[in-house]
Amino acid sequence: MKMLGSPWARFYSNSCCLCCHVRTGTIILGVWYLIINSVVLLIVLSALTDPGQYHLTTAELGGDFEFMDDANMCIATAISLLMILICAMATYGAYKQHAAWIIPFFCYQIFDFALNTLVAISVLVYPSTVQDYLRQLPANFPYKEEIMSVNSTCLVVIILLFISIILAFKAYLISCVWNCYRYINNRNSSDVLVYITTNDTAVLLPPYDDPTNGTAAKDPPPPYVSA
């Protein structure tokens, strides 16, 4: 196959975590993201119907603006709906073997990975921002004092280690979705016909233009000569 000649072929695999197929893994991943975003959408909609329950302000953080105003809630609703659509497209595309439907979900994974990478770089370049962020947390935030009592260097190392684990996991999920896309794309664009016989054995048929298929043009018969 052409795929084997590529330098990235070593990263190609039809199996993912728990030894399941990449299609199955992509479907499970799409359903998981679909459930998460559906729960987020339900929370946002409940906040819109009952603003007093989730109406928070940032007065404790030293600000005078509303944290969850109508504009932010509408933006969160739109993002949740968009994510549900993207996850549903990925699930449907993996199930029905439509490679193009998986591309939006793959692009979202790349964007999410890039954002987390920027967070890791910002923590590495500006380690003091971690302490500044902790000081801005509300006074009743769980374990705030215990976290701030940790040495700043150790805290940065722990955060970078945690982010690195998350990035490695996200990179693995990206590779699973990409391998699923390649598998479906190569399967749909295959030039080899497969004939399944009655005894469950597959016979590969050569292309139509192959002269070995017995349909090559033969020599024309000799011209007819009348007696």
PDB file of C-alpha atoms in Angstrom:
ATOM      1  CA  MET A   1       0.000   0.000   0.000  1.00  0.00           C
ATOM      2  CA  LYS A   2       1.069   3.599  -0.509  1.00  0.00           C
ATOM      3  CA  MET A   3       0.606   4.263   3.171  1.00  0.00           C
ATOM      4  CA  LEU A   4       3.521   1.971   4.072  1.00  0.00           C
ATOM      5  CA  GLY A   5       5.985   4.109   2.154  1.00  0.00           C
ATOM      6  CA  SER A   6       5.204   7.202   4.168  1.00  0.00           C
ATOM      7  CA  PRO A   7       7.584   8.186   7.024  1.00  0.00           C
ATOM      8  CA  TRP A   8       4.513   8.516   9.263  1.00  0.00           C
ATOM      9  CA  ALA A   9       3.433   4.930   8.584  1.00  0.00           C
ATOM     10  CA  ARG A  10       5.094   3.766  11.810  1.00  0.00           C
ATOM     11  CA  PHE A  11       2.482   5.756  13.778  1.00  0.00           C
ATOM     12  CA  TYR A  12      -0.421   4.212  11.879  1.00  0.00           C
ATOM     13  CA  SER A  13      -2.415   1.539  13.679  1.00  0.00           C
ATOM     14  CA  ASN A  14      -5.891   0.106  13.398  1.00  0.00           C
ATOM     15  CA  SER A  15      -6.142  -0.498  17.153  1.00  0.00           C
ATOM     16  CA  CYS A  16      -6.316   1.883  20.093  1.00  0.00           C
ATOM     17  CA  CYS A  17      -6.765   1.646  23.848  1.00  0.00           C
ATOM     18  CA  LEU A  18      -8.133  -1.607  25.265  1.00  0.00           C
ATOM     19  CA  CYS A  19      -7.202  -3.303  21.961  1.00  0.00           C
ATOM     20  CA  CYS A  20     -10.349  -2.057  20.211  1.00  0.00           C
ATOM     21  CA  HIS A  21     -10.526  -0.863  16.634  1.00  0.00           C
ATOM     22  CA  VAL A  22      -9.927   2.796  15.868  1.00  0.00           C
ATOM     23  CA  ARG A  23     -13.486   3.097  14.569  1.00  0.00           C
ATOM     24  CA  THR A  24     -14.841   1.764  17.847  1.00  0.00           C
ATOM     25  CA  GLY A  25     -12.530   4.050  19.813  1.00  0.00           C
ATOM     26  CA  THR A  26     -13.595   7.090  17.801  1.00  0.00           C
ATOM     27  CA  ILE A  27     -17.271   6.247  18.291  1.00  0.00           C
ATOM     28  CA  ILE A  28     -16.747   5.852  22.050  1.00  0.00           C
ATOM     29  CA  LEU A  29     -14.809   9.123  22.188  1.00  0.00           C
ATOM     30  CA  GLY A  30     -17.477  10.957  20.209  1.00  0.00           C
ATOM     31  CA  VAL A  31     -20.253   9.630  22.438  1.00  0.00           C
ATOM     32  CA  TRP A  32     -18.273  10.589  25.563  1.00  0.00           C
ATOM     33  CA  TYR A  33     -17.760  14.168  24.365  1.00  0.00           C
ATOM     34  CA  LEU A  34     -21.398  14.248  23.303  1.00  0.00           C
ATOM     35  CA  ILE A  35     -22.545  13.309  26.803  1.00  0.00           C
ATOM     36  CA  ILE A  36     -20.247  15.862  28.459  1.00  0.00           C
ATOM     37  CA  ASN A  37     -21.361  18.715  26.236  1.00  0.00           C
ATOM     38  CA  SER A  38     -25.011  17.716  26.647  1.00  0.00           C
ATOM     39  CA  VAL A  39     -24.623  17.926  30.430  1.00  0.00           C
ATOM     40  CA  VAL A  40     -22.943  21.327  30.080  1.00  0.00           C
ATOM     41  CA  LEU A  41     -25.785  22.489  27.843  1.00  0.00           C
ATOM     42  CA  LEU A  42     -28.362  21.346  30.396  1.00  0.00           C
ATOM     43  CA  ILE A  43     -26.545  23.249  33.147  1.00  0.00           C
ATOM     44  CA  VAL A  44     -26.385  26.394  31.016  1.00  0.00           C
ATOM     45  CA  LEU A  45     -30.064  26.153  30.094  1.00  0.00           C
ATOM     46  CA  SER A  46     -31.028  25.631  33.721  1.00  0.00           C
ATOM     47  CA  ALA A  47     -28.988  28.705  34.604  1.00  0.00           C
ATOM     48  CA  LEU A  48     -30.871  30.697  31.968  1.00  0.00           C
ATOM     49  CA  THR A  49     -34.243  29.545  33.281  1.00  0.00           C
ATOM     50  CA  ASP A  50     -33.276  30.141  36.925  1.00  0.00           C
ATOM     51  CA  PRO A  51     -30.696  32.961  37.005  1.00  0.00           C
ATOM     52  CA  GLY A  52     -30.779  33.274  40.779  1.00  0.00           C
ATOM     53  CA  GLN A  53     -29.385  29.790  41.285  1.00  0.00           C
ATOM     54  CA  TYR A  54     -26.219  30.298  39.227  1.00  0.00           C
ATOM     55  CA  HIS A  55     -25.966  34.087  39.240  1.00  0.00           C
ATOM     56  CA  LEU A  56     -22.442  34.791  40.490  1.00  0.00           C
ATOM     57  CA  THR A  57     -20.488  37.988  40.760  1.00  0.00           C
ATOM     58  CA  THR A  58     -16.786  38.595  40.996  1.00  0.00           C
ATOM     59  CA  ALA A  59     -16.940  41.051  43.878  1.00  0.00           C
ATOM     60  CA  GLU A  60     -14.839  38.674  45.945  1.00  0.00           C
ATOM     61  CA  LEU A  61     -12.206  38.730  43.205  1.00  0.00           C
ATOM     62  CA  GLY A  62     -11.949  42.507  43.238  1.00  0.00           C
ATOM     63  CA  GLY A  63     -14.051  43.076  40.133  1.00  0.00           C
ATOM     64  CA  ASP A  64     -17.342  44.781  39.551  1.00  0.00           C
ATOM     65  CA  PHE A  65     -18.620  42.806  36.547  1.00  0.00           C
ATOM     66  CA  GLU A  66     -20.957  39.850  36.479  1.00  0.00           C
ATOM     67  CA  PHE A  67     -19.277  36.513  35.890  1.00  0.00           C
ATOM     68  CA  MET A  68     -22.273  34.766  34.294  1.00  0.00           C
ATOM     69  CA  ASP A  69     -24.279  37.490  32.628  1.00  0.00           C
ATOM     70  CA  ASP A  70     -26.682  36.951  29.737  1.00  0.00           C
ATOM     71  CA  ALA A  71     -24.027  37.475  27.064  1.00  0.00           C
ATOM     72  CA  ASN A  72     -21.680  34.884  28.549  1.00  0.00           C
ATOM     73  CA  MET A  73     -24.508  32.420  28.975  1.00  0.00           C
ATOM     74  CA  CYS A  74     -25.569  32.838  25.359  1.00  0.00           C
ATOM     75  CA  ILE A  75     -21.995  32.308  24.208  1.00  0.00           C
ATOM     76  CA  ALA A  76     -21.715  29.185  26.367  1.00  0.00           C
ATOM     77  CA  THR A  77     -24.985  27.873  24.910  1.00  0.00           C
ATOM     78  CA  ALA A  78     -23.789  28.453  21.347  1.00  0.00           C
ATOM     79  CA  ILE A  79     -20.469  26.731  22.040  1.00  0.00           C
ATOM     80  CA  SER A  80     -22.211  23.759  23.650  1.00  0.00           C
ATOM     81  CA  LEU A  81     -24.560  23.379  20.690  1.00  0.00           C
ATOM     82  CA  LEU A  82     -21.641  23.593  18.266  1.00  0.00           C
ATOM     83  CA  MET A  83     -19.688  20.969  20.215  1.00  0.00           C
ATOM     84  CA  ILE A  84     -22.714  18.651  20.285  1.00  0.00           C
ATOM     85  CA  LEU A  85     -23.012  18.998  16.504  1.00  0.00           C
ATOM     86  CA  ILE A  86     -19.294  18.310  15.973  1.00  0.00           C
ATOM     87  CA  CYS A  87     -19.312  15.264  18.268  1.00  0.00           C
ATOM     88  CA  ALA A  88     -22.447  13.896  16.632  1.00  0.00           C
ATOM     89  CA  MET A  89     -20.853  14.312  13.203  1.00  0.00           C
ATOM     90  CA  ALA A  90     -17.725  12.443  14.335  1.00  0.00           C
ATOM     91  CA  THR A  91     -19.774   9.611  15.820  1.00  0.00           C
ATOM     92  CA  TYR A  92     -21.929   9.308  12.716  1.00  0.00           C
ATOM     93  CA  GLY A  93     -18.920   9.536  10.406  1.00  0.00           C
ATOM     94  CA  ALA A  94     -17.054   6.774  12.231  1.00  0.00           C
ATOM     95  CA  TYR A  95     -20.144   4.569  12.356  1.00  0.00           C
ATOM     96  CA  LYS A  96     -21.145   5.048   8.700  1.00  0.00           C
ATOM     97  CA  GLN A  97     -17.514   5.261   7.514  1.00  0.00           C
ATOM     98  CA  HIS A  98     -17.723   8.815   6.159  1.00  0.00           C
ATOM     99  CA  ALA A  99     -14.226  10.237   6.621  1.00  0.00           C
ATOM    100  CA  ALA A 100     -15.186  13.845   5.901  1.00  0.00           C
ATOM    101  CA  TRP A 101     -17.541  13.930   8.884  1.00  0.00           C
ATOM    102  CA  ILE A 102     -14.629  13.268  11.268  1.00  0.00           C
ATOM    103  CA  ILE A 103     -12.564  16.284  10.164  1.00  0.00           C
ATOM    104  CA  PRO A 104     -14.375  18.924  12.322  1.00  0.00           C
ATOM    105  CA  PHE A 105     -13.868  16.849  15.465  1.00  0.00           C
ATOM    106  CA  PHE A 106     -10.205  16.325  14.566  1.00  0.00           C
ATOM    107  CA  CYS A 107      -9.750  20.079  14.070  1.00  0.00           C
ATOM    108  CA  TYR A 108     -11.330  20.691  17.471  1.00  0.00           C
ATOM    109  CA  GLN A 109      -8.850  18.254  19.036  1.00  0.00           C
ATOM    110  CA  ILE A 110      -5.921  20.080  17.421  1.00  0.00           C
ATOM    111  CA  PHE A 111      -7.256  23.440  18.636  1.00  0.00           C
ATOM    112  CA  ASP A 112      -7.749  22.125  22.175  1.00  0.00           C
ATOM    113  CA  PHE A 113      -4.254  20.624  22.178  1.00  0.00           C
ATOM    114  CA  ALA A 114      -2.762  23.932  21.012  1.00  0.00           C
ATOM    115  CA  LEU A 115      -4.538  25.852  23.786  1.00  0.00           C
ATOM    116  CA  ASN A 116      -3.272  23.472  26.467  1.00  0.00           C
ATOM    117  CA  THR A 117       0.222  23.713  25.014  1.00  0.00           C
ATOM    118  CA  LEU A 118       0.069  27.508  25.259  1.00  0.00           C
ATOM    119  CA  VAL A 119      -1.014  27.202  28.895  1.00  0.00           C
ATOM    120  CA  ALA A 120       1.979  24.966  29.621  1.00  0.00           C
ATOM    121  CA  ILE A 121       4.328  27.388  27.873  1.00  0.00           C
ATOM    122  CA  SER A 122       2.907  30.363  29.776  1.00  0.00           C
ATOM    123  CA  VAL A 123       3.377  28.547  33.102  1.00  0.00           C
ATOM    124  CA  LEU A 124       6.938  27.642  32.133  1.00  0.00           C
ATOM    125  CA  VAL A 125       7.867  31.146  30.950  1.00  0.00           C
ATOM    126  CA  TYR A 126       5.954  33.089  33.612  1.00  0.00           C
ATOM    127  CA  PRO A 127       5.851  30.882  36.733  1.00  0.00           C
ATOM    128  CA  SER A 128       4.787  33.816  38.901  1.00  0.00           C
ATOM    129  CA  THR A 129       1.381  33.820  37.211  1.00  0.00           C
ATOM    130  CA  VAL A 130       0.475  30.687  39.176  1.00  0.00           C
ATOM    131  CA  GLN A 131       0.749  32.499  42.499  1.00  0.00           C
ATOM    132  CA  ASP A 132      -1.079  35.518  41.092  1.00  0.00           C
ATOM    133  CA  TYR A 133      -3.917  33.282  39.959  1.00  0.00           C
ATOM    134  CA  LEU A 134      -4.130  31.608  43.366  1.00  0.00           C
ATOM    135  CA  ARG A 135      -4.350  34.974  45.106  1.00  0.00           C
ATOM    136  CA  GLN A 136      -7.312  35.939  42.918  1.00  0.00           C
ATOM    137  CA  LEU A 137      -9.306  32.893  43.954  1.00  0.00           C
ATOM    138  CA  PRO A 138     -12.173  33.423  46.419  1.00  0.00           C
ATOM    139  CA  ALA A 139     -11.362  33.108  50.105  1.00  0.00           C
ATOM    140  CA  ASN A 140     -13.661  30.104  50.449  1.00  0.00           C
ATOM    141  CA  PHE A 141     -12.004  28.200  47.596  1.00  0.00           C
ATOM    142  CA  PRO A 142     -11.213  24.610  48.746  1.00  0.00           C
ATOM    143  CA  TYR A 143      -7.608  24.034  49.842  1.00  0.00           C
ATOM    144  CA  LYS A 144      -6.542  27.515  48.784  1.00  0.00           C
ATOM    145  CA  GLU A 145      -4.297  28.086  51.801  1.00  0.00           C
ATOM    146  CA  GLU A 146      -2.723  24.621  51.521  1.00  0.00           C
ATOM    147  CA  ILE A 147      -1.917  25.143  47.850  1.00  0.00           C
ATOM    148  CA  MET A 148      -0.437  28.588  48.433  1.00  0.00           C
ATOM    149  CA  SER A 149       1.747  27.217  51.227  1.00  0.00           C
ATOM    150  CA  VAL A 150       3.510  24.907  48.770  1.00  0.00           C
ATOM    151  CA  ASN A 151       6.867  26.063  47.433  1.00  0.00           C
ATOM    152  CA  SER A 152       6.394  27.998  44.205  1.00  0.00           C
ATOM    153  CA  THR A 153       8.975  25.943  42.308  1.00  0.00           C
ATOM    154  CA  CYS A 154       7.423  22.652  43.388  1.00  0.00           C
ATOM    155  CA  LEU A 155       3.993  23.980  42.535  1.00  0.00           C
ATOM    156  CA  VAL A 156       5.086  24.918  39.008  1.00  0.00           C
ATOM    157  CA  VAL A 157       6.712  21.503  38.523  1.00  0.00           C
ATOM    158  CA  ILE A 158       3.547  19.730  39.693  1.00  0.00           C
ATOM    159  CA  ILE A 159       1.372  21.831  37.394  1.00  0.00           C
ATOM    160  CA  LEU A 160       3.683  21.242  34.414  1.00  0.00           C
ATOM    161  CA  LEU A 161       3.732  17.514  35.118  1.00  0.00           C
ATOM    162  CA  PHE A 162      -0.049  17.447  35.321  1.00  0.00           C
ATOM    163  CA  ILE A 163      -0.403  19.411  32.074  1.00  0.00           C
ATOM    164  CA  SER A 164       2.159  17.140  30.374  1.00  0.00           C
ATOM    165  CA  ILE A 165       0.126  14.063  31.273  1.00  0.00           C
ATOM    166  CA  ILE A 166      -3.005  15.723  29.903  1.00  0.00           C
ATOM    167  CA  LEU A 167      -1.193  16.696  26.697  1.00  0.00           C
ATOM    168  CA  ALA A 168       0.130  13.155  26.220  1.00  0.00           C
ATOM    169  CA  PHE A 169      -3.364  11.742  26.664  1.00  0.00           C
ATOM    170  CA  LYS A 170      -4.867  14.273  24.264  1.00  0.00           C
ATOM    171  CA  ALA A 171      -2.141  13.522  21.706  1.00  0.00           C
ATOM    172  CA  TYR A 172      -2.993   9.828  21.923  1.00  0.00           C
ATOM    173  CA  LEU A 173      -6.679  10.559  21.352  1.00  0.00           C
ATOM    174  CA  ILE A 174      -5.749  12.739  18.375  1.00  0.00           C
ATOM    175  CA  SER A 175      -3.742   9.876  16.895  1.00  0.00           C
ATOM    176  CA  CYS A 176      -6.681   7.503  17.371  1.00  0.00           C
ATOM    177  CA  VAL A 177      -9.059   9.826  15.521  1.00  0.00           C
ATOM    178  CA  TRP A 178      -6.498  10.454  12.789  1.00  0.00           C
ATOM    179  CA  ASN A 179      -5.905   6.721  12.315  1.00  0.00           C
ATOM    180  CA  CYS A 180      -9.665   6.220  12.099  1.00  0.00           C
ATOM    181  CA  TYR A 181      -9.855   8.902   9.411  1.00  0.00           C
ATOM    182  CA  ARG A 182      -7.016   7.289   7.447  1.00  0.00           C
ATOM    183  CA  TYR A 183      -8.543   3.836   7.815  1.00  0.00           C
ATOM    184  CA  ILE A 184     -11.941   4.953   6.497  1.00  0.00           C
ATOM    185  CA  ASN A 185     -10.389   7.072   3.758  1.00  0.00           C
ATOM    186  CA  ASN A 186      -8.137   4.240   2.556  1.00  0.00           C
ATOM    187  CA  ARG A 187     -10.991   1.771   2.763  1.00  0.00           C
ATOM    188  CA  ASN A 188     -13.285   3.951   0.678  1.00  0.00           C
ATOM    189  CA  SER A 189     -10.618   4.777  -1.917  1.00  0.00           C
ATOM    190  CA  SER A 190      -9.306   1.243  -2.361  1.00  0.00           C
ATOM    191  CA  ASP A 191      -8.741   0.184  -5.975  1.00  0.00           C
ATOM    192  CA  VAL A 192      -8.927  -3.542  -5.234  1.00  0.00           C
ATOM    193  CA  LEU A 193     -12.215  -5.381  -5.445  1.00  0.00           C
ATOM    194  CA  VAL A 194     -12.893  -8.056  -2.860  1.00  0.00           C
ATOM    195  CA  TYR A 195     -15.127 -11.005  -3.645  1.00  0.00           C
ATOM    196  CA  ILE A 196     -16.380 -12.975  -0.658  1.00  0.00           C
ATOM    197  CA  THR A 197     -16.957 -16.614  -1.486  1.00  0.00           C
ATOM    198  CA  THR A 198     -19.366 -18.923   0.256  1.00  0.00           C
ATOM    199  CA  ASN A 199     -16.680 -20.389   2.514  1.00  0.00           C
ATOM    200  CA  ASP A 200     -15.814 -16.945   3.978  1.00  0.00           C
ATOM    201  CA  THR A 201     -12.571 -16.633   2.046  1.00  0.00           C
ATOM    202  CA  ALA A 202     -11.677 -13.412   0.291  1.00  0.00           C
ATOM    203  CA  VAL A 203     -10.455 -13.441  -3.302  1.00  0.00           C
ATOM    204  CA  LEU A 204      -8.727 -10.306  -4.560  1.00  0.00           C
ATOM    205  CA  LEU A 205      -9.786  -9.425  -8.080  1.00  0.00           C
ATOM    206  CA  PRO A 206      -7.295  -7.553 -10.281  1.00  0.00           C
ATOM    207  CA  PRO A 207      -8.185  -4.165 -11.748  1.00  0.00           C
ATOM    208  CA  TYR A 208     -10.292  -4.061 -14.885  1.00  0.00           C
ATOM    209  CA  ASP A 209      -7.411  -2.897 -17.089  1.00  0.00           C
ATOM    210  CA  ASP A 210      -5.054  -5.645 -15.907  1.00  0.00           C
ATOM    211  CA  PRO A 211      -4.255  -7.930 -18.880  1.00  0.00           C
ATOM    212  CA  THR A 212      -4.158 -10.953 -16.563  1.00  0.00           C
ATOM    213  CA  ASN A 213      -7.887 -10.807 -15.943  1.00  0.00           C
ATOM    214  CA  GLY A 214      -8.617 -12.623 -19.168  1.00  0.00           C
ATOM    215  CA  THR A 215     -10.381  -9.681 -20.787  1.00  0.00           C
ATOM    216  CA  ALA A 216      -7.399  -8.390 -22.738  1.00  0.00           C
ATOM    217  CA  ALA A 217      -7.929  -7.805 -26.402  1.00  0.00           C
ATOM    218  CA  LYS A 218      -7.151 -10.861 -28.540  1.00  0.00           C
ATOM    219  CA  ASP A 219      -5.787 -10.963 -32.074  1.00  0.00           C
ATOM    220  CA  PRO A 220      -8.519 -10.350 -34.622  1.00  0.00           C
ATOM    221  CA  PRO A 221      -9.570 -13.349 -36.723  1.00  0.00           C
ATOM    222  CA  PRO A 222      -8.120 -13.636 -40.220  1.00  0.00           C
ATOM    223  CA  PRO A 223     -10.055 -11.871 -42.938  1.00  0.00           C
ATOM    224  CA  TYR A 224     -12.736 -13.878 -44.678  1.00  0.00           C
ATOM    225  CA  VAL A 225     -11.792 -14.923 -48.206  1.00  0.00           C
ATOM    226  CA  SER A 226     -14.468 -16.227 -50.508  1.00  0.00           C
ATOM    227  CA  ALA A 227     -13.756 -19.424 -52.448  1.00  0.00           C
TER     228      ALA A 227
END
